[in-house]
Amino acid sequence: EDLTKETLLLLNAPIPIPEQRVRAEEVQETLQQMILHGAVVAYKQYLYSPRVFGQEDDTARMIAERLANISVAENIESALESVRESLGITLSQKQEQAVRTAFQHGLTIITGSPGTGKTTVLKAIIEVFKNLHPKGKFALMAPTGRASRRMAESTGVDEARTLHSALGLGTGEEIGDGERVRFVDADLIIVDEFSMVDMWLAQQFFKRIGQHTRVVLVGDPNQLPSVGAGNVFYELIHSGMVPVTVLDWIFRQSKDGLIAYNAKFINEGSTKLYYGNDFVFVDSPTQIETARRIQDIYCKEAAERGIENVQILSPFREKGEAASEQLNRAIRERVNPFRSAEEEVKIGNRTFRVHDRVMQTKNTEKVSNGDLGFITGITTGSKGERLVQMDFGGDRKLTYTPEQLAHVDLAYATTIHKAMGSEFETVIIPIVKAHTIMLYRNLLYTAVTRAKKKVILVGHKPILFMAVHRADISKRNTMLGERIRLYCKAYNTERNALPELQQAG
């Protein structure tokens, strides 16, 4: 019924003559034909594209099969005590519970906001596993390159990889049905930032892990959901079938640190925020004034901390002076102005200069979507084409052709969505009326939790309070959780019936 109404509004908007407008009966008849011919799939009140329906159903079945496969619970007490001593750590009751649960089940979830000790738990799980299985194999994964490198730095394990890389998915977003599936050779897999995983990637992940591999999924369900279809992490947690440990005690910051506490207040819908040296609000009445102040603040913070440690996060990419694209152009002119034609290259209406801060926007073999780096040089190739040298850190020093620059953006400012899975020392966030349509609690929470040392909010405080009070009401149309429950029920019924059949035989 809702779909019919929306379709009629869309199709009839440009038609002024009532007699020529599309009727509800025509929409419903066309929809029935699409269902009959397999163009869409109808299930209860939901309509799916066949591709997404297959992804959701396949993923639910694989998860239920994993849950039905009874894992051997391991006694970890001796190993856990040894790890406590070797790492010199004291685990809270919830943290110990998370470690124990990881070795009792084939699939477990650990959730918590920043500062609640998720990294400490991951270190403990890895060390307990190594203690129990000296020759065992484990794998660390995350959805983005930045998240995987952050995971490697925080756990001290160099081998953390992106999901695409670890699963052998290459650089594309699709994989043909006929392509050979490569299983991950690991006895334990830990995936961080799992809230970023969409339906397609979840299907590819569960398709490539063995039934006896222990899987630990880690993330923060209060952040923005995945960019792609589905709400996988939320659905897994609320299915009631997967063991979940919620870490809710803040450890990370010192007593005077405000970021983690204010993130918790924002998530709870409270506007009673604390302000201080590491959580600052700069009042600014208009978007133009907000953009000007953000530029001043950025230049000051970048001079003190380094450009690589300061990031502007805007709700919008293109709307107004405080959107990321406009801020990028304005700030670049201040921190990296024109010097000579030899030190810049123009691609369409975009200009790149030596020393620019840039972001990769598409997965490649060497760099991932969302990776940040700097332009280190611009040269002329043998055919007269301009070649741009970039440094993305480590051994990732690459040369780009003009065509490859289509997948590169300036990155002094970026959108909050693009920053998911990343962390920065200082984060600067515009809070303006023009961005109201995007300002929900989970967007603000995601932006604030990208900061490790300092948050600077610039704008109008009533808009900030509105965002805190606005829970995201946009429900994702997915039934993954319900499908998992249905498949689990079917597998349990089948398992319970087997002894009776064997006895009857």
PDB file of C-alpha atoms in Angstrom, residues 192-331:
ATOM      1  CA  ASP A 192      36.343  -5.341  13.822  1.00  0.00           C
ATOM      2  CA  GLU A 193      33.944  -2.513  12.817  1.00  0.00           C
ATOM      3  CA  PHE A 194      31.354  -5.094  11.740  1.00  0.00           C
ATOM      4  CA  SER A 195      28.572  -2.469  11.787  1.00  0.00           C
ATOM      5  CA  MET A 196      30.013  -1.294   8.440  1.00  0.00           C
ATOM      6  CA  VAL A 197      29.431  -4.675   6.763  1.00  0.00           C
ATOM      7  CA  ASP A 198      26.489  -4.744   4.337  1.00  0.00           C
ATOM      8  CA  MET A 199      24.375  -7.680   3.208  1.00  0.00           C
ATOM      9  CA  TRP A 200      26.514  -8.590   0.204  1.00  0.00           C
ATOM     10  CA  LEU A 201      29.799  -8.554   2.119  1.00  0.00           C
ATOM     11  CA  ALA A 202      28.269 -10.542   5.000  1.00  0.00           C
ATOM     12  CA  GLN A 203      27.194 -13.231   2.529  1.00  0.00           C
ATOM     13  CA  GLN A 204      30.688 -13.379   1.025  1.00  0.00           C
ATOM     14  CA  PHE A 205      32.240 -13.574   4.508  1.00  0.00           C
ATOM     15  CA  PHE A 206      30.141 -16.439   5.880  1.00  0.00           C
ATOM     16  CA  LYS A 207      30.480 -18.308   2.575  1.00  0.00           C
ATOM     17  CA  ARG A 208      34.273 -18.391   2.985  1.00  0.00           C
ATOM     18  CA  ILE A 209      34.794 -19.589   6.553  1.00  0.00           C
ATOM     19  CA  GLY A 210      34.867 -23.190   7.715  1.00  0.00           C
ATOM     20  CA  GLN A 211      32.170 -24.580  10.010  1.00  0.00           C
ATOM     21  CA  HIS A 212      34.659 -25.245  12.813  1.00  0.00           C
ATOM     22  CA  THR A 213      36.272 -21.796  12.734  1.00  0.00           C
ATOM     23  CA  ARG A 214      35.489 -19.648  15.760  1.00  0.00           C
ATOM     24  CA  VAL A 215      34.228 -16.201  14.701  1.00  0.00           C
ATOM     25  CA  VAL A 216      34.198 -13.065  16.869  1.00  0.00           C
ATOM     26  CA  LEU A 217      32.413  -9.990  15.471  1.00  0.00           C
ATOM     27  CA  VAL A 218      33.245  -6.655  17.097  1.00  0.00           C
ATOM     28  CA  GLY A 219      31.627  -3.265  16.637  1.00  0.00           C
ATOM     29  CA  ASP A 220      29.440  -0.440  17.833  1.00  0.00           C
ATOM     30  CA  PRO A 221      25.783  -0.817  16.794  1.00  0.00           C
ATOM     31  CA  ASN A 222      25.065   2.821  17.668  1.00  0.00           C
ATOM     32  CA  GLN A 223      27.151   4.101  14.772  1.00  0.00           C
ATOM     33  CA  LEU A 224      25.773   4.656  11.290  1.00  0.00           C
ATOM     34  CA  PRO A 225      24.696   1.433   9.553  1.00  0.00           C
ATOM     35  CA  SER A 226      26.457   0.149   6.436  1.00  0.00           C
ATOM     36  CA  VAL A 227      26.371   2.233   3.269  1.00  0.00           C
ATOM     37  CA  GLY A 228      25.116  -0.793   1.302  1.00  0.00           C
ATOM     38  CA  ALA A 229      21.855  -2.706   1.778  1.00  0.00           C
ATOM     39  CA  GLY A 230      20.960  -4.324   5.092  1.00  0.00           C
ATOM     40  CA  ASN A 231      21.604  -3.707   8.776  1.00  0.00           C
ATOM     41  CA  VAL A 232      23.558  -6.886   9.421  1.00  0.00           C
ATOM     42  CA  PHE A 233      25.234  -6.166  12.780  1.00  0.00           C
ATOM     43  CA  TYR A 234      22.024  -4.805  14.349  1.00  0.00           C
ATOM     44  CA  GLU A 235      19.991  -7.769  13.058  1.00  0.00           C
ATOM     45  CA  LEU A 236      22.526 -10.301  14.370  1.00  0.00           C
ATOM     46  CA  ILE A 237      22.482  -8.700  17.823  1.00  0.00           C
ATOM     47  CA  HIS A 238      18.691  -8.468  18.010  1.00  0.00           C
ATOM     48  CA  SER A 239      18.018 -11.907  16.563  1.00  0.00           C
ATOM     49  CA  GLY A 240      18.495 -13.264  20.084  1.00  0.00           C
ATOM     50  CA  MET A 241      20.370 -16.270  18.670  1.00  0.00           C
ATOM     51  CA  VAL A 242      24.001 -15.055  18.774  1.00  0.00           C
ATOM     52  CA  PRO A 243      25.790 -14.713  22.164  1.00  0.00           C
ATOM     53  CA  VAL A 244      26.453 -10.977  22.725  1.00  0.00           C
ATOM     54  CA  THR A 245      28.676  -9.300  25.326  1.00  0.00           C
ATOM     55  CA  VAL A 246      28.048  -5.572  25.820  1.00  0.00           C
ATOM     56  CA  LEU A 247      30.986  -3.598  27.231  1.00  0.00           C
ATOM     57  CA  ASP A 248      29.528  -0.524  28.937  1.00  0.00           C
ATOM     58  CA  TRP A 249      32.184   0.747  31.354  1.00  0.00           C
ATOM     59  CA  ILE A 250      34.420   3.562  30.061  1.00  0.00           C
ATOM     60  CA  PHE A 251      38.170   2.937  30.530  1.00  0.00           C
ATOM     61  CA  ARG A 252      39.964   4.726  27.704  1.00  0.00           C
ATOM     62  CA  GLN A 253      40.244   8.386  28.684  1.00  0.00           C
ATOM     63  CA  SER A 254      41.630   9.716  31.937  1.00  0.00           C
ATOM     64  CA  LYS A 255      39.261  11.115  34.545  1.00  0.00           C
ATOM     65  CA  ASP A 256      39.310  14.484  32.826  1.00  0.00           C
ATOM     66  CA  GLY A 257      38.720  13.099  29.303  1.00  0.00           C
ATOM     67  CA  LEU A 258      35.310  14.111  27.988  1.00  0.00           C
ATOM     68  CA  ILE A 259      34.993  12.511  24.526  1.00  0.00           C
ATOM     69  CA  ALA A 260      33.934   9.021  25.613  1.00  0.00           C
ATOM     70  CA  TYR A 261      31.573  10.354  28.292  1.00  0.00           C
ATOM     71  CA  ASN A 262      29.899  12.837  25.941  1.00  0.00           C
ATOM     72  CA  ALA A 263      29.583  10.139  23.268  1.00  0.00           C
ATOM     73  CA  LYS A 264      27.726   8.050  25.854  1.00  0.00           C
ATOM     74  CA  PHE A 265      25.446  10.996  26.726  1.00  0.00           C
ATOM     75  CA  ILE A 266      24.730  11.664  23.033  1.00  0.00           C
ATOM     76  CA  ASN A 267      23.878   8.019  22.501  1.00  0.00           C
ATOM     77  CA  GLU A 268      21.476   8.166  25.460  1.00  0.00           C
ATOM     78  CA  GLY A 269      19.783  11.272  24.035  1.00  0.00           C
ATOM     79  CA  SER A 270      21.103  13.602  26.757  1.00  0.00           C
ATOM     80  CA  THR A 271      22.131  17.176  25.921  1.00  0.00           C
ATOM     81  CA  LYS A 272      23.854  17.660  29.295  1.00  0.00           C
ATOM     82  CA  LEU A 273      27.287  17.554  27.684  1.00  0.00           C
ATOM     83  CA  TYR A 274      30.510  18.552  29.419  1.00  0.00           C
ATOM     84  CA  TYR A 275      32.834  21.041  27.730  1.00  0.00           C
ATOM     85  CA  GLY A 276      36.551  21.489  28.311  1.00  0.00           C
ATOM     86  CA  ASN A 277      39.926  21.413  26.552  1.00  0.00           C
ATOM     87  CA  ASP A 278      39.150  18.197  24.637  1.00  0.00           C
ATOM     88  CA  PHE A 279      35.443  18.841  23.899  1.00  0.00           C
ATOM     89  CA  VAL A 280      34.793  22.359  22.621  1.00  0.00           C
ATOM     90  CA  PHE A 281      31.743  24.154  21.239  1.00  0.00           C
ATOM     91  CA  VAL A 282      32.322  27.319  19.182  1.00  0.00           C
ATOM     92  CA  ASP A 283      29.123  29.306  18.702  1.00  0.00           C
ATOM     93  CA  SER A 284      28.550  30.554  15.150  1.00  0.00           C
ATOM     94  CA  PRO A 285      25.221  32.008  13.934  1.00  0.00           C
ATOM     95  CA  THR A 286      25.391  31.405  10.155  1.00  0.00           C
ATOM     96  CA  GLN A 287      26.784  28.776   7.793  1.00  0.00           C
ATOM     97  CA  ILE A 288      29.124  31.312   6.143  1.00  0.00           C
ATOM     98  CA  GLU A 289      30.512  32.356   9.520  1.00  0.00           C
ATOM     99  CA  THR A 290      30.760  28.691  10.594  1.00  0.00           C
ATOM    100  CA  ALA A 291      32.809  27.848   7.484  1.00  0.00           C
ATOM    101  CA  ARG A 292      35.131  30.810   8.117  1.00  0.00           C
ATOM    102  CA  ARG A 293      35.670  29.832  11.752  1.00  0.00           C
ATOM    103  CA  ILE A 294      36.269  26.182  10.832  1.00  0.00           C
ATOM    104  CA  GLN A 295      38.991  27.289   8.400  1.00  0.00           C
ATOM    105  CA  ASP A 296      40.681  29.359  11.123  1.00  0.00           C
ATOM    106  CA  ILE A 297      40.421  26.521  13.662  1.00  0.00           C
ATOM    107  CA  TYR A 298      41.728  23.966  11.169  1.00  0.00           C
ATOM    108  CA  CYS A 299      44.803  26.053  10.338  1.00  0.00           C
ATOM    109  CA  LYS A 300      45.571  26.548  14.033  1.00  0.00           C
ATOM    110  CA  GLU A 301      45.089  22.866  14.952  1.00  0.00           C
ATOM    111  CA  ALA A 302      47.025  21.630  11.884  1.00  0.00           C
ATOM    112  CA  ALA A 303      49.946  23.935  12.749  1.00  0.00           C
ATOM    113  CA  GLU A 304      50.042  22.468  16.273  1.00  0.00           C
ATOM    114  CA  ARG A 305      49.309  18.779  15.567  1.00  0.00           C
ATOM    115  CA  GLY A 306      50.094  18.245  11.870  1.00  0.00           C
ATOM    116  CA  ILE A 307      47.667  18.126   8.940  1.00  0.00           C
ATOM    117  CA  GLU A 308      47.540  14.306   9.076  1.00  0.00           C
ATOM    118  CA  ASN A 309      46.137  14.434  12.630  1.00  0.00           C
ATOM    119  CA  VAL A 310      43.298  16.930  12.072  1.00  0.00           C
ATOM    120  CA  GLN A 311      40.110  16.128  10.163  1.00  0.00           C
ATOM    121  CA  ILE A 312      36.968  18.093   9.340  1.00  0.00           C
ATOM    122  CA  LEU A 313      33.870  15.887   9.222  1.00  0.00           C
ATOM    123  CA  SER A 314      30.774  17.368   7.593  1.00  0.00           C
ATOM    124  CA  PRO A 315      27.282  15.834   7.300  1.00  0.00           C
ATOM    125  CA  PHE A 316      27.122  17.010   3.663  1.00  0.00           C
ATOM    126  CA  ARG A 317      29.435  16.671   0.699  1.00  0.00           C
ATOM    127  CA  GLU A 318      28.111  19.528  -1.446  1.00  0.00           C
ATOM    128  CA  LYS A 319      25.433  21.587   0.357  1.00  0.00           C
ATOM    129  CA  GLY A 320      26.665  25.052   1.313  1.00  0.00           C
ATOM    130  CA  GLU A 321      29.869  26.612   2.583  1.00  0.00           C
ATOM    131  CA  ALA A 322      30.226  24.122   5.475  1.00  0.00           C
ATOM    132  CA  ALA A 323      30.015  21.044   3.191  1.00  0.00           C
ATOM    133  CA  SER A 324      33.187  19.021   2.713  1.00  0.00           C
ATOM    134  CA  GLU A 325      33.876  19.964  -0.938  1.00  0.00           C
ATOM    135  CA  GLN A 326      33.605  23.713  -0.330  1.00  0.00           C
ATOM    136  CA  LEU A 327      35.700  23.480   2.844  1.00  0.00           C
ATOM    137  CA  ASN A 328      38.330  21.446   1.001  1.00  0.00           C
ATOM    138  CA  ARG A 329      38.773  24.111  -1.659  1.00  0.00           C
ATOM    139  CA  ALA A 330      38.857  26.983   0.832  1.00  0.00           C
ATOM    140  CA  ILE A 331      41.282  25.332   3.256  1.00  0.00           C
TER     141      ILE A 331
END
